[in-house]
Coordinates of C-alpha atoms in Angstrom, one line a residue:
X559 CA 0.0 0.0 0.2
X560 CA 2.9 2.4 1.0
X561 CA 4.5 1.5 -2.3
X562 CA 1.6 2.3 -4.3
X563 CA 1.2 5.4 -2.7
X564 CA 4.7 6.5 -3.3
X565 CA 4.4 5.5 -6.7
X566 CA 1.5 7.9 -7.3
X567 CA 3.1 10.7 -5.4
X568 CA 6.2 10.2 -7.6
X569 CA 4.0 10.2 -10.7
X570 CA 2.2 13.1 -9.6
X571 CA 5.5 15.2 -8.7
X572 CA 6.7 14.2 -12.2
X573 CA 3.4 15.1 -13.9
X574 CA 3.6 18.6 -12.3
X575 CA 7.3 19.1 -13.1
X576 CA 6.7 18.3 -16.9
X577 CA 3.5 20.6 -16.8
X578 CA 5.7 23.3 -15.4
X579 CA 8.6 22.9 -17.8
X580 CA 5.7 22.9 -20.5
X581 CA 4.1 26.0 -19.4
X582 CA 7.8 27.9 -19.2
X583 CA 8.3 26.7 -22.8
X584 CA 4.9 27.9 -23.9
X585 CA 5.2 31.2 -22.1
X586 CA 8.3 31.9 -24.3
X587 CA 6.6 30.8 -27.4
X588 CA 3.2 32.4 -26.7
X589 CA 3.6 35.4 -24.4
X590 CA 0.6 37.0 -22.6
X591 CA -1.1 39.9 -24.0
X592 CA 1.2 43.0 -23.5
X593 CA 4.5 41.1 -23.5
X594 CA 6.8 41.3 -26.4
X595 CA 10.3 39.7 -27.1
X596 CA 12.6 42.8 -27.2
X597 CA 16.5 42.0 -27.8
X598 CA 19.0 43.7 -25.6
X599 CA 20.0 47.2 -27.1
X600 CA 23.2 46.8 -29.2
X601 CA 26.3 48.8 -28.4
X602 CA 26.8 52.2 -30.2
X603 CA 22.9 52.4 -31.1
X604 CA 20.2 54.9 -30.2
X605 CA 17.2 53.0 -29.3
X606 CA 13.9 54.8 -29.5
X607 CA 10.7 52.9 -28.5
X608 CA 7.3 53.9 -29.7
X609 CA 4.5 52.6 -27.4
X610 CA 1.0 52.8 -28.0
X611 CA -2.1 51.1 -29.9
X612 CA -3.2 50.7 -33.5
X613 CA -2.3 54.4 -34.3
X614 CA 1.3 53.8 -33.1
X615 CA 1.5 50.7 -34.8
X616 CA 0.5 52.1 -38.2
X617 CA -2.9 50.9 -39.1
X618 CA -3.9 50.3 -41.8
X619 CA -0.6 50.2 -43.4
X620 CA 2.4 50.7 -41.2
X621 CA 4.8 51.9 -43.9
X622 CA 2.2 55.1 -44.3
X623 CA 2.3 55.4 -40.4
X624 CA 3.9 57.9 -38.1
X625 CA 6.4 55.6 -36.8
X626 CA 7.8 54.9 -40.4
X627 CA 7.7 58.7 -41.0
X628 CA 9.3 59.3 -37.7
X629 CA 12.2 56.9 -38.3
X630 CA 12.9 58.5 -41.6
X631 CA 13.1 62.0 -40.1
X632 CA 15.3 61.0 -37.1
X633 CA 17.7 59.4 -39.7
X634 CA 17.9 62.6 -41.8
X635 CA 18.4 64.7 -38.8
X636 CA 21.7 63.0 -37.7
X637 CA 20.9 59.6 -36.1
X638 CA 21.5 57.7 -39.7
X639 CA 22.1 54.0 -39.2
X640 CA 22.8 54.3 -35.3
X641 CA 18.9 54.7 -34.9
X642 CA 17.4 51.3 -33.4
X643 CA 13.6 52.3 -33.7
X644 CA 11.4 49.6 -31.9
X645 CA 7.8 49.9 -32.6
X646 CA 5.7 48.4 -29.6
X647 CA 2.4 49.9 -30.8
X648 CA -0.2 46.9 -31.0
X649 CA -3.9 47.1 -32.3
X650 CA -6.4 46.3 -29.6
X651 CA -4.1 47.1 -26.6
X652 CA -4.7 49.2 -23.7
X653 CA -3.1 51.1 -20.9
X654 CA -2.8 47.6 -18.8
X655 CA -0.9 45.9 -21.5
X656 CA 1.3 48.9 -22.5
X657 CA 2.7 49.0 -18.9
X658 CA 4.0 45.5 -19.4
X659 CA 5.7 46.3 -22.6
X660 CA 7.3 49.4 -21.1
X661 CA 8.9 47.3 -18.4
X662 CA 10.4 45.0 -21.1
X663 CA 11.5 48.0 -23.3
X664 CA 13.3 49.6 -20.2
X665 CA 14.6 46.5 -19.1
X666 CA 16.5 45.6 -22.5
X667 CA 17.9 49.0 -22.7
X668 CA 16.1 52.1 -23.9
X669 CA 17.4 55.9 -24.7
X670 CA 14.1 57.4 -25.2
X671 CA 10.3 56.4 -25.2
X672 CA 7.4 57.8 -27.1
X673 CA 3.9 57.1 -25.8
X674 CA 0.5 57.8 -27.5
X675 CA -2.6 55.9 -26.1
X676 CA -6.3 56.4 -25.2
X677 CA -8.4 55.1 -28.0
X678 CA -8.5 51.6 -26.9
X679 CA -9.2 52.0 -22.9
X680 CA -13.1 50.8 -23.4
X681 CA -12.5 48.6 -26.5
X682 CA -12.3 45.5 -24.5
X683 CA -15.7 45.0 -22.9
X684 CA -14.5 41.9 -20.8
X685 CA -15.5 42.7 -17.1
X686 CA -18.3 45.0 -17.9
X687 CA -20.8 42.5 -16.8
X688 CA -18.7 39.7 -15.1
X689 CA -20.1 36.4 -14.6
X690 CA -18.6 33.1 -13.3
X691 CA -18.0 31.9 -17.0
X692 CA -15.8 35.0 -17.8
X693 CA -14.0 34.8 -14.4
X694 CA -13.0 31.3 -14.9
X695 CA -11.9 31.8 -18.6
X696 CA -9.7 34.7 -17.3
X697 CA -8.0 32.4 -14.7
X698 CA -7.6 29.8 -17.2
X699 CA -5.9 32.4 -19.8
X700 CA -3.4 33.4 -16.9
X701 CA -1.6 30.1 -17.9
X702 CA 0.0 30.0 -21.4
X703 CA -1.2 26.4 -21.6
X704 CA -4.7 27.6 -21.1
X705 CA -4.3 30.4 -23.8
X706 CA -2.8 27.9 -26.2
X707 CA -5.7 25.5 -25.9
X708 CA -8.5 28.2 -26.0
X709 CA -6.7 29.2 -29.3
X710 CA -6.6 26.0 -30.6
X711 CA -10.4 25.4 -29.6
X712 CA -11.3 28.7 -31.3
X713 CA -9.7 27.6 -34.5
X714 CA -11.5 24.2 -34.6
X715 CA -15.0 25.9 -33.9
X716 CA -14.3 28.5 -36.5
X717 CA -11.2 27.9 -38.8
X718 CA -11.5 31.2 -40.7
X719 CA -12.1 33.2 -37.5
X720 CA -15.5 34.3 -39.3
X721 CA -17.2 35.6 -36.1
X722 CA -15.3 38.6 -35.8
X723 CA -17.0 39.6 -39.0
X724 CA -20.6 38.9 -38.2
X725 CA -22.9 42.0 -38.3
X726 CA -25.2 41.8 -35.3
X727 CA -28.9 42.8 -35.8
X728 CA -28.7 44.9 -32.6
X729 CA -26.0 46.8 -30.9
X730 CA -25.6 47.2 -26.9
X731 CA -24.2 50.5 -26.0
X732 CA -21.9 50.7 -23.1
X733 CA -23.5 50.8 -19.6
X734 CA -21.8 54.4 -18.5
X735 CA -23.6 54.2 -15.3
X736 CA -21.6 51.0 -14.4
X737 CA -18.8 51.0 -11.9
X738 CA -16.8 49.2 -14.6
X739 CA -17.1 52.2 -17.0
X740 CA -16.2 54.8 -14.5
X741 CA -13.2 52.6 -13.3
X742 CA -11.5 52.5 -16.9
X743 CA -10.6 56.4 -16.4
X744 CA -9.1 55.4 -12.8
X745 CA -7.3 52.7 -14.5
X746 CA -5.9 54.9 -17.2
X747 CA -4.7 57.5 -14.7
X748 CA -2.8 54.8 -12.6
X749 CA -1.4 53.0 -15.7
X750 CA -0.2 56.2 -17.1
X751 CA 1.3 57.5 -14.0
X752 CA 3.0 54.2 -13.5
X753 CA 4.7 54.5 -17.0
X754 CA 5.7 57.9 -16.2
X755 CA 7.1 57.0 -12.9
X756 CA 9.0 54.0 -14.5
X757 CA 10.7 56.4 -17.1
X758 CA 11.5 58.9 -14.4
X759 CA 13.2 56.3 -12.2
X760 CA 15.2 54.9 -15.0
X761 CA 16.3 58.3 -16.4
X762 CA 14.7 57.7 -19.7
X763 CA 12.7 60.7 -21.4
X764 CA 9.4 60.2 -22.2
X765 CA 7.7 61.8 -25.1
X766 CA 4.1 61.9 -24.0
X767 CA 1.3 62.7 -26.5
X768 CA -2.6 63.3 -26.3
X769 CA -4.4 61.0 -28.8
X770 CA -6.5 62.8 -31.9
X771 CA -9.4 61.7 -33.4
X772 CA -11.9 62.4 -36.1
X773 CA -14.4 65.0 -34.7
X774 CA -16.4 66.4 -37.5
X775 CA -16.5 63.6 -40.1
X776 CA -16.9 60.6 -38.0
X777 CA -20.4 60.3 -36.4
X778 CA -21.0 58.4 -33.1
X779 CA -22.5 54.9 -33.5
X780 CA -25.9 55.5 -34.2
X781 CA -27.2 52.3 -36.2
X782 CA -28.9 49.5 -34.8
X783 CA -29.3 51.1 -31.3
X784 CA -32.8 52.3 -31.7
X785 CA -34.3 49.4 -29.6
X786 CA -32.7 50.6 -26.4
X787 CA -32.8 54.4 -27.3
X788 CA -35.4 56.4 -24.9
X789 CA -36.0 58.6 -27.9
X790 CA -39.2 57.1 -29.8
X791 CA -38.7 56.7 -33.6
X792 CA -34.8 57.2 -33.0
X793 CA -33.9 56.3 -36.6
X794 CA -36.7 58.7 -38.1
X795 CA -35.6 61.5 -35.9
X796 CA -31.9 61.1 -37.1
X797 CA -32.9 60.7 -40.6
X798 CA -35.2 63.7 -40.5
X799 CA -32.4 65.9 -39.0
X800 CA -30.0 64.7 -41.6
X801 CA -32.2 65.7 -44.5
X802 CA -32.7 69.0 -42.7
X803 CA -29.3 69.8 -42.7
X804 CA -28.8 68.6 -46.4
X805 CA -31.6 70.9 -47.5
X806 CA -29.9 74.0 -45.6
X807 CA -32.6 74.1 -43.0
X808 CA -29.8 74.4 -40.2
X809 CA -31.6 76.4 -37.7
X810 CA -34.6 74.1 -37.9
X811 CA -32.4 71.0 -37.5
X812 CA -30.7 72.4 -34.4
X813 CA -33.8 73.5 -32.9
X814 CA -35.4 69.9 -33.2
X815 CA -32.4 68.1 -31.8
X816 CA -32.1 70.6 -29.0
X817 CA -35.8 70.1 -28.1
X818 CA -35.7 66.4 -28.4
X819 CA -32.6 66.2 -25.9
X820 CA -34.5 68.6 -23.6
X821 CA -37.2 66.0 -23.2
X822 CA -35.2 62.8 -23.3
X823 CA -31.4 63.8 -22.3
X824 CA -28.3 64.3 -23.9
X825 CA -27.6 61.8 -27.1
X826 CA -24.5 61.4 -29.1
X827 CA -25.7 61.6 -32.5
X828 CA -28.1 64.5 -32.0
X829 CA -25.1 66.5 -30.5
X830 CA -23.2 65.5 -33.5
X831 CA -26.1 66.8 -35.9
X832 CA -26.3 69.9 -34.0
X833 CA -22.7 70.2 -34.8
X834 CA -23.3 69.5 -38.5
X835 CA -25.9 72.3 -38.5
X836 CA -23.6 74.7 -36.6
X837 CA -20.7 74.3 -38.8
X838 CA -23.1 74.4 -42.0
X839 CA -23.8 77.9 -40.5
X840 CA -20.2 78.7 -40.0
X841 CA -20.5 79.0 -36.1
X842 CA -17.2 76.9 -35.9
X843 CA -16.3 77.3 -32.1
X844 CA -19.8 75.9 -31.4
X845 CA -19.6 73.1 -33.9
X846 CA -16.2 72.0 -32.1
X847 CA -17.9 72.0 -28.8
X848 CA -20.7 70.0 -30.0
X849 CA -18.6 67.5 -31.8
X850 CA -16.3 67.0 -28.8
X851 CA -19.3 66.6 -26.9
X852 CA -20.8 63.9 -29.2
X853 CA -17.4 62.0 -29.0
X854 CA -17.5 62.0 -25.5
X855 CA -20.9 60.6 -25.4
X856 CA -20.5 58.0 -28.2
X857 CA -22.3 54.7 -27.2
X858 CA -19.1 52.9 -28.4
X859 CA -16.4 55.1 -26.9
X860 CA -13.5 54.0 -29.3
X861 CA -11.9 57.2 -29.5
X862 CA -10.0 58.9 -26.9
X863 CA -12.2 61.0 -24.8
X864 CA -11.8 64.5 -23.3
X865 CA -11.5 63.0 -20.0
X866 CA -8.5 60.5 -20.9
X867 CA -6.6 63.3 -22.9
X868 CA -7.1 65.8 -19.9
X869 CA -5.5 62.9 -17.6
X870 CA -2.6 62.6 -20.1
X871 CA -2.3 66.5 -20.2
X872 CA -2.0 66.3 -16.0
X873 CA 1.5 64.4 -16.3
X874 CA 3.0 67.4 -18.9
X875 CA 4.9 68.8 -16.0
X876 CA 6.3 65.8 -14.6
X877 CA 10.3 65.4 -14.7
X878 CA 11.6 63.2 -17.6
X879 CA 8.3 64.1 -19.5
X880 CA 8.5 65.9 -22.8
X881 CA 4.8 66.9 -23.6
X882 CA 3.3 67.3 -27.1
X883 CA -0.5 68.0 -27.1
X884 CA -1.1 66.2 -30.6
X885 CA -5.0 66.6 -30.2
X886 CA -4.6 70.3 -29.9
X887 CA -2.2 70.5 -32.8
X888 CA -4.7 68.6 -35.0
X889 CA -7.3 71.0 -34.1
X890 CA -5.1 74.1 -34.8
X891 CA -4.2 72.5 -38.2
X892 CA -7.6 71.6 -39.5
X893 CA -9.7 73.7 -41.4
X894 CA -11.7 75.9 -39.2
X895 CA -10.5 73.7 -36.1
X896 CA -12.7 70.9 -37.3
X897 CA -10.7 67.7 -37.4
X898 CA -11.9 65.3 -40.1
X899 CA -10.9 63.2 -42.9
X900 CA -7.9 65.3 -44.0
X901 CA -6.2 64.3 -40.8
X902 CA -7.9 61.1 -39.7
X903 CA -8.7 58.4 -42.0
X904 CA -11.6 56.9 -39.9
X905 CA -12.5 57.5 -36.1
X906 CA -8.8 57.6 -34.9
X907 CA -6.3 56.3 -37.3
X908 CA -4.2 59.2 -38.9
X909 CA -3.8 59.7 -42.6
X910 CA -0.4 60.1 -44.0
X911 CA -0.9 63.8 -43.7
X912 CA -1.8 63.2 -40.0
X913 CA 1.2 60.8 -39.4
X914 CA 3.5 63.4 -40.8
X915 CA 2.1 66.1 -38.4
X916 CA 2.6 63.7 -35.4
X917 CA 6.1 62.7 -36.5
X918 CA 7.3 66.3 -37.2
X919 CA 6.0 67.3 -33.9
X920 CA 7.7 64.6 -32.0
X921 CA 11.1 65.1 -34.1
X922 CA 11.1 68.7 -33.2
X923 CA 10.4 68.0 -29.5
X924 CA 13.2 65.5 -29.4
X925 CA 15.7 67.9 -31.0
X926 CA 14.7 70.8 -28.6
X927 CA 15.5 68.2 -25.6
X928 CA 18.8 67.4 -26.7
X929 CA 18.4 64.2 -25.1
X930 CA 19.6 62.4 -28.1
X931 CA 22.5 64.7 -29.0
X932 CA 22.6 67.5 -31.5
X933 CA 20.4 67.0 -34.2
X934 CA 19.6 68.9 -37.5
X935 CA 16.2 71.0 -37.6
X936 CA 13.1 68.9 -38.1
X937 CA 11.1 69.4 -41.3
X938 CA 7.9 71.1 -41.1
X939 CA 5.1 68.4 -41.5
X940 CA 4.2 68.9 -45.3
X941 CA 7.8 68.9 -46.3
X942 CA 8.4 65.8 -44.1
X943 CA 5.2 64.0 -45.9
X944 CA 6.5 65.0 -49.5
X945 CA 10.0 63.6 -49.1
X946 CA 8.9 60.5 -47.6
X947 CA 6.4 59.8 -50.2
X948 CA 9.0 60.6 -53.0
X949 CA 11.4 58.2 -51.2
X950 CA 8.6 55.6 -51.3
X951 CA 8.2 56.3 -54.9
X952 CA 11.8 56.0 -55.8
X953 CA 11.6 52.3 -54.4
X954 CA 8.5 51.7 -56.5
X955 CA 6.2 51.1 -53.4
X956 CA 3.9 54.4 -53.2
X957 CA 1.5 53.0 -55.5
X958 CA 0.9 49.5 -54.0
X959 CA 0.7 51.0 -50.4
X960 CA -1.9 53.8 -51.3
X961 CA -3.9 50.9 -52.9
X962 CA -3.7 48.8 -49.7
X963 CA -4.2 51.9 -47.5
X964 CA -7.6 52.8 -49.5
X965 CA -8.6 49.3 -49.5
X966 CA -8.1 48.4 -45.6
X967 CA -9.7 51.8 -44.8
X968 CA -12.9 50.7 -46.9
X969 CA -13.2 47.5 -44.9
X970 CA -12.5 49.2 -41.6
X971 CA -15.3 51.6 -42.2
X972 CA -17.8 48.8 -43.0
X973 CA -17.3 47.0 -39.9
X974 CA -19.5 46.8 -36.7
X975 CA -20.3 49.0 -34.9
X976 CA -19.5 51.6 -37.4
X977 CA -21.3 50.6 -40.6
X978 CA -20.0 53.8 -42.3
X979 CA -20.7 52.3 -45.8
X980 CA -20.7 55.8 -47.7
X981 CA -17.0 56.3 -46.6
X982 CA -16.1 52.7 -47.6
X983 CA -17.6 53.4 -51.0
X984 CA -15.6 56.7 -51.3
X985 CA -12.3 54.7 -50.4
X986 CA -13.0 52.0 -52.9
X987 CA -13.7 54.5 -55.6
X988 CA -10.5 56.3 -54.9
X989 CA -8.6 53.1 -55.3
X990 CA -10.5 52.2 -58.4
X991 CA -9.6 55.3 -60.3
X992 CA -6.0 54.1 -60.1
X993 CA -6.5 50.3 -60.3
X994 CA -9.7 49.7 -62.5
X995 CA -8.6 46.0 -62.8
X996 CA -8.2 45.1 -59.3
X997 CA -11.0 42.5 -58.4
X998 CA -10.6 42.7 -54.5
X999 CA -11.9 46.5 -55.1
X1000 CA -15.0 45.3 -57.0
X1001 CA -15.5 42.4 -54.4
X1002 CA -15.7 45.0 -51.4
X1003 CA -17.6 47.4 -53.4
X1004 CA -20.3 44.8 -54.1
X1005 CA -20.7 44.2 -50.3
X1006 CA -21.1 48.0 -49.8
X1007 CA -23.7 48.0 -52.5
X1008 CA -25.5 45.1 -51.1
X1009 CA -25.2 46.3 -47.5
X1010 CA -26.9 49.6 -48.6
X1011 CA -29.7 47.9 -50.7
X1012 CA -28.4 48.5 -54.1
X1013 CA -29.0 45.0 -55.3
X1014 CA -28.1 45.3 -59.1
X1015 CA -25.1 47.4 -58.5
X1016 CA -23.6 44.7 -56.3
X1017 CA -24.6 41.8 -58.5
X1018 CA -22.6 43.7 -61.4
X1019 CA -19.5 44.3 -59.2
X1020 CA -19.4 40.6 -58.0
X1021 CA -19.6 39.5 -61.7
X1022 CA -16.9 41.9 -62.6
X1023 CA -14.8 40.7 -59.6
X1024 CA -15.2 37.0 -60.6
X1025 CA -14.1 38.0 -64.2
X1026 CA -11.1 39.8 -63.2
X1027 CA -10.0 37.2 -60.8
X1028 CA -10.6 34.5 -63.3
X1029 CA -12.6 32.1 -60.9
X1030 CA -15.7 32.2 -58.4
X1031 CA -15.4 33.8 -55.2
X1032 CA -15.4 32.0 -52.0
X1033 CA -17.6 34.0 -49.7
X1034 CA -16.4 32.1 -46.9
X1035 CA -12.7 33.4 -47.2
X1036 CA -12.7 36.5 -45.3
X1037 CA -9.2 37.4 -46.1
X1038 CA -10.3 39.5 -49.2
X1039 CA -13.8 40.7 -48.8
X1040 CA -14.7 40.2 -45.1
X1041 CA -18.2 41.3 -45.3
X1042 CA -19.4 40.0 -48.5
X1043 CA -21.2 37.1 -46.9
X1044 CA -23.1 39.1 -44.3
X1045 CA -23.9 41.5 -47.2
X1046 CA -25.5 38.7 -49.5
X1047 CA -27.3 37.5 -46.5
X1048 CA -28.8 41.0 -45.7
X1049 CA -29.7 41.7 -49.3
X1050 CA -31.2 38.1 -49.6
X1051 CA -28.7 37.3 -52.5
X1052 CA -28.4 33.4 -53.0
X1053 CA -25.3 31.8 -53.4
X1054 CA -25.5 28.3 -54.7

């Protein structure tokens, strides 16, 4: 009996040891969210780390993003081949993950950190309505083995990862009255404070930036939320206000929006439409105030709010912080102070012109600080952009990158919860002017047509796409036209 127990105990110990070894290997191969493999800084190099979300990563095309332009500018200003630029921007990340990435960057050796964040603090809704299922899933995913098994199970359930492209019949706005929602601001302040303190204690300068967003040309989420709106006939009210603004009846539109909100409370889309009316009437200061309020009330707060940018500003005088108010810079650069598609391609990702502004401001701030030595003057944004695009042209990359930029923006604007189909079509039309034989563009425009109820136009575009491709499109393949299947379903188009 004792021998049997000893054998069982020995087997258990060996099993635990093997599981611990496996866990260690998997943690190295599959790091937790927020972790990254950063090699030690090489001698005689100047390491600059950029930290943030998809804006810093360079969505939708990193080669046209702010970090690529910043690297080009810093090399020209004198760092040359000594520059070791490490982009730790990651789409979908938030301040909690960025603290971990900053620790790794400082441990590996860093001369300067650039931080721009705030758009994703509410992106992940996990924890908004906690239940036993999500609590246990979080516990399981704290282990690398659990994360790997969960990933494998997801791929078995849905090999093409199609579920991320589903367009729900109705959207559920965030519960702004919940403790979870209010706690995200405190979490952001705490995490930002920790990052500032980490850089201060390491003696590493931190270029801290506010996060700009599209105010004038990007409405709050307003489609498929009528079911939970306190405003009767919500969709009809929005449609009526839009029609009045298009007809030039600005005062009437503003008056009805104000009356509706006086009765039912502030509402994001009505604030936005009041802003459109004020802009049309050339009341630009009022329009800016209304657009900012609309952004701050958005049912899906996937843009940096006034509150989060104000938290960032509160650290502007901290030692080791080199502060850049990018949000305010964009407002000053925009026509009449109303930031739109000229600087921001969608809700929060800069256009190449917007990226050049960020790169130029940050490069100038670095030069003024003299923390990386004596550098040449930074170019103004327009000059930086022209030089950078000319360099891409010399390498034969500009045309293909612009095509991909337009296509990926079109796809992004189509997605839930935005459903900004008219802007998707605008990007596709721009791409088709330069690439009229590209079948991917027709496939995605077919989806836009069907999502907007234009059945014959969608059919014609799909036929064109298949003719140019030389074969039938697989609507289950989400790598090219992610929303084609949903568009056909919503339009009632059979696909035998």
